[in-house]
Coordinates of C-alpha atoms in Angstrom, one line a residue:
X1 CA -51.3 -157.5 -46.4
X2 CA -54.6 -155.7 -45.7
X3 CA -53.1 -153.4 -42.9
X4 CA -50.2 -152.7 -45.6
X5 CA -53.4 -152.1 -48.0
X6 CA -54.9 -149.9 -45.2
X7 CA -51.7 -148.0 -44.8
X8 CA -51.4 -147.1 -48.7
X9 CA -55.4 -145.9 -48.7
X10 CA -55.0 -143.4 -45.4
X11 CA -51.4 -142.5 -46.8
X12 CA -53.7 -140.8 -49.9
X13 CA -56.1 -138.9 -48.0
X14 CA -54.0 -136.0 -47.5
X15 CA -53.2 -134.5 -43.4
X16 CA -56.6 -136.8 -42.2
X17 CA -55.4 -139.7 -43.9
X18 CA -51.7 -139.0 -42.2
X19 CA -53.3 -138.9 -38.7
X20 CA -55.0 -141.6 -39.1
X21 CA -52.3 -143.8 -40.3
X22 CA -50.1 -142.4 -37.3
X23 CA -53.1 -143.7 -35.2
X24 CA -53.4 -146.9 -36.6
X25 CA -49.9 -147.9 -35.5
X26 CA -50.8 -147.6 -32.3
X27 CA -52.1 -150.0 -30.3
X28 CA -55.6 -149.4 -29.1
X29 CA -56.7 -150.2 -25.7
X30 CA -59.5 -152.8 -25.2
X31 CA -62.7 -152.2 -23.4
X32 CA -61.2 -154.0 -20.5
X33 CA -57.8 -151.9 -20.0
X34 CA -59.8 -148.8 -20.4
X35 CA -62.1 -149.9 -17.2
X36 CA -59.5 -151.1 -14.9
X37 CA -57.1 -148.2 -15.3
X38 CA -60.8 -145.6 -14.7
X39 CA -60.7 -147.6 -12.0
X40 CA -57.1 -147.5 -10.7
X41 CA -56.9 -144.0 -10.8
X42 CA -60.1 -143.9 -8.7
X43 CA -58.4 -145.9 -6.1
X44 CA -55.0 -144.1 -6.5
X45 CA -56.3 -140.9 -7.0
X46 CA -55.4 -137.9 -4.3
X47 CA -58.6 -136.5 -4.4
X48 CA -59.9 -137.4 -1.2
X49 CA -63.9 -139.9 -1.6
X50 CA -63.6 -140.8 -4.8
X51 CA -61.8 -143.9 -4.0
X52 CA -64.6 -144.6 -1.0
X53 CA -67.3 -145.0 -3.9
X54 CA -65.2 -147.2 -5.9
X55 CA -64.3 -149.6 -2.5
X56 CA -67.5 -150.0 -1.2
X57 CA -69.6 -152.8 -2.1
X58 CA -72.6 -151.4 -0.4
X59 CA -75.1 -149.3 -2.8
X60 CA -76.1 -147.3 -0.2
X61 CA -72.6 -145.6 0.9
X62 CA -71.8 -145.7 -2.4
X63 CA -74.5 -143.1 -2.8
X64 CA -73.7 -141.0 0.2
X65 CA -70.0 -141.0 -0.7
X66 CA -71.1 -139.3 -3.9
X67 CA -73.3 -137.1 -2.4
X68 CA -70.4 -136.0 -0.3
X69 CA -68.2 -135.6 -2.8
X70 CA -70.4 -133.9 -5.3
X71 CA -70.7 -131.7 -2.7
X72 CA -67.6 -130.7 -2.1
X73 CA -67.2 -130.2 -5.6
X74 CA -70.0 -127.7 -5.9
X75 CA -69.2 -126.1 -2.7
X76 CA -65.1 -125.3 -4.0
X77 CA -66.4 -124.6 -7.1
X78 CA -68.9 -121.8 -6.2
X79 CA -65.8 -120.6 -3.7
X80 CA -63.1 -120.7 -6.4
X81 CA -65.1 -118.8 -8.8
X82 CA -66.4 -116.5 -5.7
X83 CA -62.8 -115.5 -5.3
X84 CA -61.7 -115.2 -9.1
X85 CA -64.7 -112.4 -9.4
X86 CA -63.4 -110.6 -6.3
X87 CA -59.8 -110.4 -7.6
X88 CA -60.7 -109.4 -11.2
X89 CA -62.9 -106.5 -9.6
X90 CA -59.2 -105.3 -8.9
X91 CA -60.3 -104.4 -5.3
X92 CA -58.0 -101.7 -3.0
X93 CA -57.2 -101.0 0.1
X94 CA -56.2 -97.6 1.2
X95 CA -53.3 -97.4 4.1
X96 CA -52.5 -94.1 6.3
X97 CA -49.1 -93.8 8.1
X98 CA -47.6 -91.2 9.7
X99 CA -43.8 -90.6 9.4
X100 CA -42.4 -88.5 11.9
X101 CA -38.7 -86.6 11.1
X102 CA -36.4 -84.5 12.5
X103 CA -36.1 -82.0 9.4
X104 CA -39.0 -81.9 6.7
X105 CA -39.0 -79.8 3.3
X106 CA -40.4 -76.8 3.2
X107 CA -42.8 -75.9 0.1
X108 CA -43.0 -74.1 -2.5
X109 CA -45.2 -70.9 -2.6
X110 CA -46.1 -68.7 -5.4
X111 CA -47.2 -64.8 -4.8
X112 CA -49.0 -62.6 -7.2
X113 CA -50.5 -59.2 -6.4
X114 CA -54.6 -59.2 -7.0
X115 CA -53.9 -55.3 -9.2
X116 CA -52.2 -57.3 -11.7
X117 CA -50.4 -54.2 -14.0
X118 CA -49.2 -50.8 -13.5
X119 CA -51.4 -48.1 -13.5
X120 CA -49.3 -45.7 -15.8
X121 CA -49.4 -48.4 -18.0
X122 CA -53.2 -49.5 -17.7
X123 CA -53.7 -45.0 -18.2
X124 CA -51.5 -45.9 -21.7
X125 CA -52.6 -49.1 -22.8
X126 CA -56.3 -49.1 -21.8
X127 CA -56.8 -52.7 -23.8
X128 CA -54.2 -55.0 -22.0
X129 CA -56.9 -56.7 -19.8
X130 CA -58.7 -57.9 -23.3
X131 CA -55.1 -58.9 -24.5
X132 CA -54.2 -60.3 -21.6
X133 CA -57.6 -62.4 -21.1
X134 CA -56.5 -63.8 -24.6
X135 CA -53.2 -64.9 -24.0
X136 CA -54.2 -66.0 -20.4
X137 CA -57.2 -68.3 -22.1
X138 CA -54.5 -71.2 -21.9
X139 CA -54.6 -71.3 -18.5
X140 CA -57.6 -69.9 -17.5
X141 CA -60.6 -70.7 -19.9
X142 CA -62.7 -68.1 -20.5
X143 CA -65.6 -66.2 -23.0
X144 CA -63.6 -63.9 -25.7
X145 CA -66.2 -62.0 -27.4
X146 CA -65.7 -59.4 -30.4
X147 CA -67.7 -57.0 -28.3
X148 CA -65.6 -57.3 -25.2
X149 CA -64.3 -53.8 -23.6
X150 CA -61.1 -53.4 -25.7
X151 CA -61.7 -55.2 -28.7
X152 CA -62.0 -52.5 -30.8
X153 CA -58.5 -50.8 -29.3
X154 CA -56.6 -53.8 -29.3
X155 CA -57.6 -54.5 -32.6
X156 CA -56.9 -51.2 -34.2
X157 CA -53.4 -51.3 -31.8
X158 CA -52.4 -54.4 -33.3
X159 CA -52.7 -53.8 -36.8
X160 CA -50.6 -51.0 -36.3
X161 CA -48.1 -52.2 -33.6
X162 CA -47.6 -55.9 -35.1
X163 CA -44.3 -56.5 -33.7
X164 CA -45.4 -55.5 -30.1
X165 CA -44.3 -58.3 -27.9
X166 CA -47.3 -59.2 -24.8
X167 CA -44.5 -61.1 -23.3
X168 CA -42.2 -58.5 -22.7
X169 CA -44.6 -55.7 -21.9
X170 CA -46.0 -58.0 -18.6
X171 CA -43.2 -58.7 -17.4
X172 CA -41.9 -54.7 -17.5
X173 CA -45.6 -53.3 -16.3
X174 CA -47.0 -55.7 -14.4
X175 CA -46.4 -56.5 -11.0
X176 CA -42.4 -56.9 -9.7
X177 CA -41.1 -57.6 -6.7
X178 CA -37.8 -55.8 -5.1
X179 CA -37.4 -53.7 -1.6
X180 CA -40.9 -51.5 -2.4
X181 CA -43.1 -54.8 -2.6
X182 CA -41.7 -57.0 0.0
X183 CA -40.6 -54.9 2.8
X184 CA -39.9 -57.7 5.0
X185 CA -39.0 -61.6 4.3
X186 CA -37.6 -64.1 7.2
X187 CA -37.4 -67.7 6.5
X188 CA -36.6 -70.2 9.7
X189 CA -34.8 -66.8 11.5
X190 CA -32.7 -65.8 8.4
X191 CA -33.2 -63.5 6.4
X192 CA -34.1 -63.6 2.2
X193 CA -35.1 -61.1 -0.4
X194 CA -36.5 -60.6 -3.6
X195 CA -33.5 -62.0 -5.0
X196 CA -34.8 -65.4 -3.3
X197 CA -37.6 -65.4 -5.6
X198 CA -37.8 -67.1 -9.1
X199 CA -40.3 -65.1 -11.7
X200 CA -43.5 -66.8 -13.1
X201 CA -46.2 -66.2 -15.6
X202 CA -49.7 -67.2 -14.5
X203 CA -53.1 -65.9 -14.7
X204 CA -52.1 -63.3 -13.1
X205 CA -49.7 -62.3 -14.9
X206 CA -46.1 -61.7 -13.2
X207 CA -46.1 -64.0 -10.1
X208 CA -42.7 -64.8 -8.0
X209 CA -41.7 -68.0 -6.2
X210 CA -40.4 -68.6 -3.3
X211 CA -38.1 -72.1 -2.5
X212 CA -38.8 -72.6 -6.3
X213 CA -37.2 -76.3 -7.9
X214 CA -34.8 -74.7 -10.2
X215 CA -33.1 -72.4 -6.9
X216 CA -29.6 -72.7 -6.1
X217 CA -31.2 -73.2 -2.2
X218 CA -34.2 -75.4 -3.4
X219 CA -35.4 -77.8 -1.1
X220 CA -35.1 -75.8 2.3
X221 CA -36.3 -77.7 5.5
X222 CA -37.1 -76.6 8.9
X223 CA -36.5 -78.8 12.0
X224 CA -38.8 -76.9 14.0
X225 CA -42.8 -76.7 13.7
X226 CA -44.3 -73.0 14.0
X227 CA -41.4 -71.5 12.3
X228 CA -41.1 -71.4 8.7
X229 CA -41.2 -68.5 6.0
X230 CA -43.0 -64.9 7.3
X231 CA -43.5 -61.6 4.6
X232 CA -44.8 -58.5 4.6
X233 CA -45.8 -57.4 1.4
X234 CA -46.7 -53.8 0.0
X235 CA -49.5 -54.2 -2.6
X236 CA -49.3 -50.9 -3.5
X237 CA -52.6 -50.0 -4.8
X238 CA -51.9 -46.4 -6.5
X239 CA -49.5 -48.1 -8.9
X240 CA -51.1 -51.8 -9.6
X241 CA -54.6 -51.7 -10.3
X242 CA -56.8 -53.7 -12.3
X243 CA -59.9 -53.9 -14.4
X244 CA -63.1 -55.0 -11.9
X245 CA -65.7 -55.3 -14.7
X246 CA -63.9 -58.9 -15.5
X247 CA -64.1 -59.8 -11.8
X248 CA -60.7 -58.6 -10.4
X249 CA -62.4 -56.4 -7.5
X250 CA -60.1 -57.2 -4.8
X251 CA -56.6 -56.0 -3.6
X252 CA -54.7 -58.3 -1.7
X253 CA -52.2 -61.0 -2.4
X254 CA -53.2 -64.2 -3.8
X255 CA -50.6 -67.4 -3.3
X256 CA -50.2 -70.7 -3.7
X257 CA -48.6 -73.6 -1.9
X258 CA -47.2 -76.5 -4.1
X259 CA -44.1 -78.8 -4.6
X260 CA -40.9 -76.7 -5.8
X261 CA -41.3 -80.1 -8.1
X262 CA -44.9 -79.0 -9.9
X263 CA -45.8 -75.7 -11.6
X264 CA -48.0 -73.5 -9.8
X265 CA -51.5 -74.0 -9.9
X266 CA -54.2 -71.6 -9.3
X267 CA -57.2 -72.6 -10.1
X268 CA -59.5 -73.9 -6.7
X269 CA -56.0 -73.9 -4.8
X270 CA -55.3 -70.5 -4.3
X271 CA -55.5 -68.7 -1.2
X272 CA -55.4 -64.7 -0.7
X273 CA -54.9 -62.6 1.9
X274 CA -56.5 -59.0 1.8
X275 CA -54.6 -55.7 2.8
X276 CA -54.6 -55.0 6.5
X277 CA -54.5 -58.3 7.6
X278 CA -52.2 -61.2 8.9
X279 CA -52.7 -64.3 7.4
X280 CA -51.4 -67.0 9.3
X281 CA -51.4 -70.1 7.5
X282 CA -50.8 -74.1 8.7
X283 CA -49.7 -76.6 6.6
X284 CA -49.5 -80.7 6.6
X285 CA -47.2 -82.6 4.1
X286 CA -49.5 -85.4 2.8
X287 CA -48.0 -87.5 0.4
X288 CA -50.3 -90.0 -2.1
X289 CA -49.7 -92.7 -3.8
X290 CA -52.0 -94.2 -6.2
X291 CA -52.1 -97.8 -8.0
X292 CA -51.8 -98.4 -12.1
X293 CA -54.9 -99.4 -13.7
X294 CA -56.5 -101.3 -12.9
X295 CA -56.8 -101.3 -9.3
X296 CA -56.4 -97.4 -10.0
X297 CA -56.4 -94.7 -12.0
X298 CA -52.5 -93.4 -12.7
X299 CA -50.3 -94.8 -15.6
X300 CA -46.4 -95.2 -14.9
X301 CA -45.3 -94.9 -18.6
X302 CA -46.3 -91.2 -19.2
X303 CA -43.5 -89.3 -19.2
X304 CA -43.8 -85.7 -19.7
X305 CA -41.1 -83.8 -22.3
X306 CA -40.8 -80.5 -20.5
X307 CA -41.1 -81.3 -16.6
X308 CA -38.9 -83.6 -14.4
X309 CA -41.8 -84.9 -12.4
X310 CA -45.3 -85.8 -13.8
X311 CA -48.2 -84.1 -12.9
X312 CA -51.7 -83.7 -14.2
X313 CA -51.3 -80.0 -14.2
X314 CA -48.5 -80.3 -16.2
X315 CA -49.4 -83.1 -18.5
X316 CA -52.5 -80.8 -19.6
X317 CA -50.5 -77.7 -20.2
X318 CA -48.1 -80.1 -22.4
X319 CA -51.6 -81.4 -24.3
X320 CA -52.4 -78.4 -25.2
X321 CA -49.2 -76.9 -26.1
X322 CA -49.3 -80.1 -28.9
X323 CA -52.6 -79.4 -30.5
X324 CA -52.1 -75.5 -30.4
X325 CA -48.4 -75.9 -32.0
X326 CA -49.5 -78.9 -34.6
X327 CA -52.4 -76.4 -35.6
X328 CA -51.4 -73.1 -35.2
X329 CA -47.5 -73.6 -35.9
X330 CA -46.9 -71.6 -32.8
X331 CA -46.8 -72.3 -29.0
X332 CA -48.0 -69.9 -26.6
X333 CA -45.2 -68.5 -24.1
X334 CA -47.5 -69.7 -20.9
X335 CA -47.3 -73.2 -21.8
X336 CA -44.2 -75.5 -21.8
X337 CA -42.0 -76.5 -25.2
X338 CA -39.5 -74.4 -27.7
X339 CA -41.4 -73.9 -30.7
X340 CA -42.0 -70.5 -32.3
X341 CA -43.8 -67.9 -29.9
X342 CA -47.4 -67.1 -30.9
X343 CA -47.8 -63.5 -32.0
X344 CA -51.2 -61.8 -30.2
X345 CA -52.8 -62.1 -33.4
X346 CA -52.2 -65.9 -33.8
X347 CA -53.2 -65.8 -30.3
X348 CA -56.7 -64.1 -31.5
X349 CA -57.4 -66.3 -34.6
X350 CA -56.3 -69.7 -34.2
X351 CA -54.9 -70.3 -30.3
X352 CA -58.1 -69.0 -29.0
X353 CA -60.4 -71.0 -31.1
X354 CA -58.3 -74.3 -30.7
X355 CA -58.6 -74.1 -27.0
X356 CA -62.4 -73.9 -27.6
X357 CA -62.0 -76.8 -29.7
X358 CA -60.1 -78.8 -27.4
X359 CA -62.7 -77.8 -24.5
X360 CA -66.0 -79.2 -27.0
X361 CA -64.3 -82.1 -28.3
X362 CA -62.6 -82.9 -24.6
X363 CA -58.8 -83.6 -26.7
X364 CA -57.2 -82.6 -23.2
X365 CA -58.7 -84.7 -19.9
X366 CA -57.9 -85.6 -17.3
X367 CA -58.7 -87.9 -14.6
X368 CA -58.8 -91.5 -14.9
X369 CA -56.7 -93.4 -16.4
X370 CA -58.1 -93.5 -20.3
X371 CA -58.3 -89.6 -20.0
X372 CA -55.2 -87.7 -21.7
X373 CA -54.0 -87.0 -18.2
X374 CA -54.1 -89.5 -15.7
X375 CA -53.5 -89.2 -11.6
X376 CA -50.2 -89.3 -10.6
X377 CA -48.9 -92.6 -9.3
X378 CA -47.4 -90.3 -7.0
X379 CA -47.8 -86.4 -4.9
X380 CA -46.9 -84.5 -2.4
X381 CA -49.9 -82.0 -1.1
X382 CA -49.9 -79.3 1.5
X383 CA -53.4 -78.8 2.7
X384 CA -53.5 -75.6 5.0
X385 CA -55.3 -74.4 7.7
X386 CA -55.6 -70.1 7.0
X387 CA -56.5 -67.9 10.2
X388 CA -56.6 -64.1 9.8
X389 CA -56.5 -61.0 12.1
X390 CA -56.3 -57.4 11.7
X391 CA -52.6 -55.6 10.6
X392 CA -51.3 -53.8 12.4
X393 CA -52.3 -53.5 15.5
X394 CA -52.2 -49.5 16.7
X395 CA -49.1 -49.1 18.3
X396 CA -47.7 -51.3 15.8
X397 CA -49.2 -48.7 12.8
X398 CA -47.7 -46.0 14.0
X399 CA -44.1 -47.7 14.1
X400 CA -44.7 -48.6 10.7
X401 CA -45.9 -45.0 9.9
X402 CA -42.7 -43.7 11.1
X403 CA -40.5 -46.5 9.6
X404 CA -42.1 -46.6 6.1
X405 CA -42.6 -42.8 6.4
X406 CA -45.9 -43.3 4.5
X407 CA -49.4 -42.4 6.6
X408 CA -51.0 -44.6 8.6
X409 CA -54.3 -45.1 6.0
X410 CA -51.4 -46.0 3.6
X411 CA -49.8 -48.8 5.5
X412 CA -53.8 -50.0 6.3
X413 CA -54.8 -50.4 2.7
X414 CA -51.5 -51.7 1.2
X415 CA -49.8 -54.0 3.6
X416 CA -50.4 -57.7 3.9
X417 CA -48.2 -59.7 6.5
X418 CA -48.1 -63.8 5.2
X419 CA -46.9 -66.5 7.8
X420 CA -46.5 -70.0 6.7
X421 CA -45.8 -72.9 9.1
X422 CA -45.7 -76.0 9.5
X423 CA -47.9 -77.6 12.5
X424 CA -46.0 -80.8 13.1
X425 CA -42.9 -82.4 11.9
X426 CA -44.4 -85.2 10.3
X427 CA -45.8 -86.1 7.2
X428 CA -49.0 -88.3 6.2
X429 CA -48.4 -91.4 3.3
X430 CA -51.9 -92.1 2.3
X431 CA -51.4 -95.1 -0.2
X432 CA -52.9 -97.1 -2.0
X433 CA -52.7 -101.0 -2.2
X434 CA -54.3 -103.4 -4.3
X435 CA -56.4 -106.1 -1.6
X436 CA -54.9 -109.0 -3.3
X437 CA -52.0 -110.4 -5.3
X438 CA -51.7 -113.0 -7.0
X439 CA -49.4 -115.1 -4.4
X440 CA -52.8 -114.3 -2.4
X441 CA -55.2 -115.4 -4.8
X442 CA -53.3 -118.7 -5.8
X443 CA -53.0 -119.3 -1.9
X444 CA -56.7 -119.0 -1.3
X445 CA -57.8 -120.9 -4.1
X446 CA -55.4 -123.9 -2.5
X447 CA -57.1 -123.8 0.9
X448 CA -60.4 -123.9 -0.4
X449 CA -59.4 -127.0 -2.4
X450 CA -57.8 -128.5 0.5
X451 CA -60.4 -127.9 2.4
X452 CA -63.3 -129.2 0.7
X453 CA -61.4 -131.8 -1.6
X454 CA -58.0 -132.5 0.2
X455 CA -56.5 -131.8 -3.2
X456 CA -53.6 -130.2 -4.5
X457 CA -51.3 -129.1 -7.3
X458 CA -50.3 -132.6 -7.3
X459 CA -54.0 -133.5 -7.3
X460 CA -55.1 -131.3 -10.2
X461 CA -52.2 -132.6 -12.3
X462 CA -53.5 -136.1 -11.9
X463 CA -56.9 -135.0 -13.3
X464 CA -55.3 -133.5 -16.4
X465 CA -53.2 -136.5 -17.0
X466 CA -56.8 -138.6 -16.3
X467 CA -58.9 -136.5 -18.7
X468 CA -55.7 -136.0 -21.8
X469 CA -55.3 -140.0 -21.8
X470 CA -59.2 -140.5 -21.9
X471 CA -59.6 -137.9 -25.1
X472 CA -56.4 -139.4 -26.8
X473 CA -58.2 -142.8 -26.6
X474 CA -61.6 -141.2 -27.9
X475 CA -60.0 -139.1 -30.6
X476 CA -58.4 -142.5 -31.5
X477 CA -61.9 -144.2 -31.5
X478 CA -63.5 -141.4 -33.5
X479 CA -61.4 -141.5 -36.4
X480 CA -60.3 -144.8 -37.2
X481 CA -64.4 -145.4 -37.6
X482 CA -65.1 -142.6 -40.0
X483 CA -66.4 -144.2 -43.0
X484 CA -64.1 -144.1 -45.9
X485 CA -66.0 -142.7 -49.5
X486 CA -64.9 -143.3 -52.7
X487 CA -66.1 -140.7 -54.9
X488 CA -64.7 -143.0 -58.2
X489 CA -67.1 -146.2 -56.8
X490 CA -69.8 -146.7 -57.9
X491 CA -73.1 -146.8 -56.4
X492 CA -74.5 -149.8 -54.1
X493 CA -78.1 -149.9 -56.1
X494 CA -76.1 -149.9 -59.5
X495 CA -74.3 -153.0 -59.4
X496 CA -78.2 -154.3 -57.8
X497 CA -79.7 -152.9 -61.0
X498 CA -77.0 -154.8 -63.3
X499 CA -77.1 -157.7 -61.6
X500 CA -81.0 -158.0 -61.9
X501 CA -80.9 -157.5 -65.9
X502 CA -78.2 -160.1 -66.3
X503 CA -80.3 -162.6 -64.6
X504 CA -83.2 -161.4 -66.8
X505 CA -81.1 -161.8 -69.7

């Protein structure tokens, strides 16, 4: 009758009063079961020394049994947590192997001619360095200033001549390449031509690829090291020339080695070859592979919209081409995407000034891995190795004299003869790995336990189950003896008070 009466009070208190009546249907333990099963799971137990405190009646080995196994508790502890801060400081290892092959691609390399537009055309249009310095600011970043030589010309020219199309002017006046320019092209003992070339904007304006990804004969491979692609190139200086007050003092051929999968990059990569010389150049294929965050700095889910491979070249030229297009409502024709072309005066008041924006408030990074434009996860470099010597030798000059039928101070200041091999058939994988998985981790955790402790999974489940029973029976404890208050009662002192006057009475 009072349990029933019990029952009926916790069955009012709400979710509390629920528990508790769940609770009080069980049976509690006594003082006595609680001791004896403490003490057969100390005798039970896996985990190696407890059960030698428990069993021995002496005091004293009691006490060094603890000793030992306190211990050995602190000692995997301090291990265990050792090894958790090593693996979540996402430590690498870096691993080099070289792959040897019979065949191995060839490269792609980009040509431009240091003079980079015609001189009738320079002698006409004095102002197309300034406009090209402006259009080329997107891949190049550079001061425009309102007092900059042209300004004024290009300017006046532009007001006046607002259809004029920058695009199509380059590519007709600056430099081109055909039987004039590249006198002589052998790759691997065959012959090619201009026609082997695919056409490029950069910096420099019209620039030609050779072994380019979109070719009909991309990929090209040799199977023999010192052999590979050899030009001779006519640089023409009487009809390319170029503006030196902006820095463009040298004649020459600049170029660029790179994957026919990435877009040509010039800046700190370039390599030039002056006139009257032979450049021969070695190359290595070095391929790198880096680890996600965060053992490293490259993120697999970018994809980029206007390039089959990723690349942080590429990526940043896409940035760009987003914040120039979402503010401008143009896209410049040197970076990638099909929105409307900029005109050279969107160019001069808004492209130019977002780029400057973009620069100061750093909307285009890149980098690590929280930048706009991580590392790859993976690429494919060609470091080279550039030896020169003087072209052509004298009897050599005078063949060329008669063959070109050009003077022999002609064929010294415009010829440049390029040679580009490889040095072995082999390539270097330089990858990166992260020190520790966590197959690893969980393993070395395990032998530290088993070592100090001689415990394992099986052990550390038996703890649990140890420590949930012990907190069921003192969450059991806990609540049945919370005092019960009845706001409607009345106080204790009260009924004292009444009780006193009734007596009085």
């Amino acid at each position: 009758m009072e349990q029933t009466e019990q029952s009926n009070v916790y069955a009012e208190k709400g979710l509390l009063g629920r528990i508790k009546l769940y609770l009080s249907k069980k049976p509690l333990p006594s003082l006595t079961d609680r001791k004896k099963f403490d003490h057969d799971f100390a005798i039970s137990t896996s985990f190696h020394g407890v059960h030698n405190i428990v069993r021995n009646r002496s005091k004293i080995h009691k006490v060094i049994w603890l000793v030992v196994v306190f211990s050995s508790v602190s000692l995997v502890v301090w291990q265990i947590y050792s090894r958790l801060v090593n693996y979540f400081s996402w430590p690498t290892t870096t691993s080099v192997d070289v792959q040897y092959v019979e065949k191995i691609e060839f490269p792609a390399v980009t040509f431009c001619n240091l003079n980079r537009f015609q001189t009738d055309a320079v002698t006409k249009y004095g102002f197309i360095f300034f406009l090209w310095n402006i259009v080329s600011k997107v891949l190049h970043l550079q001061e425009i200033h309102a007092n900059s030589t042209g300004f004024k010309e290009a300017t006046d020219f532009l007001e006046s001549q607002q259809n004029f199309s920058i695009t199509e002017f380059v590519k007709k006046n600056g430099f081109y390449l055909n039987s004039s320019t590249l006198l002589a092209c052998d790759f691997f003992g065959k012959p090619c031509s201009s026609q082997d070339f695919a056409h490029v904007f950069t910096e420099y304006g019209n620039c030609f690829t050779f072994n380019h990804g979109e070719n009909i004969e991309a990929r090209r491979k040799v199977s023999v090291s010192g052999r590979g692609l050899s030009l001779l190139f006519n640089v023409n200086q009487e009809d390319f020339t170029d503006d030196p007050t902006l820095g463009f003092a040298d004649t020459g051929i600049i170029f660029v080695i790179h994957s026919p999968k990435k877009v040509p990059q010039f800046d700190g990569l370039g390599l030039s070859s002056p006139v009257g010389m032979h450049a021969r150049v070695t190359i290595r294929q070095v391929k790198t592979v880096h680890q996600e965050y965060p053992w490293g700095e490259c993120n697999p889910d970018i994809k980029l919209q206007n390039f089959g491979t990723y690349s942080s070249s590429g990526c940043l030229k896409e940035c760009k081409a987003h914040h120039i297009e979402k503010q401008c409502g143009c896209l410049p024709f040197l970076l990638p995407g099909n929105g409307i072309e900029c005109d050279l005066q969107k160019f001069y008041n808004c492209v130019s000034p977002t780029l400057d924006h973009i620069e100061v408030k750093g909307l285009c990074t890149m980098g690590t891995h929280n930048s706009s434009c991580p590392v790859p996860c993976e690429e494919t470099e060609y470091p080279a190795t550039v030896s020169y010597s003087t072209f052509p030798s004298q009897k050599a000059l005078k063949h060329l004299s008669k063959k070109l039928n050009q003077s022999q101070k002609y064929i010294r200041d415009n010829l440049v003869n390029i040679e580009i091999n490889y040095s072995d058939l082999n390539y270097k994988i330089t990858q990166q790995q992260k020190a520790m998985s966590v197959s690893e981790l969980l393993a070395d955790v395990g032998g530290q336990l088993g070592l100090f402790c001689g415990a394992s999974m099986i052990t550390v489940i038996e703890i649990i189950e140890y420590i949930i029973t012990n907190f069921y029976w003192i969450c059991i404890l806990f609540l049945l003896k919370i005092p019960e208050v009845n706001p409607g009662a009345r106080p204790p002192q009260n009924h004292l008070g009444n009780k006193n006057n009734i007596e009085e009475c």
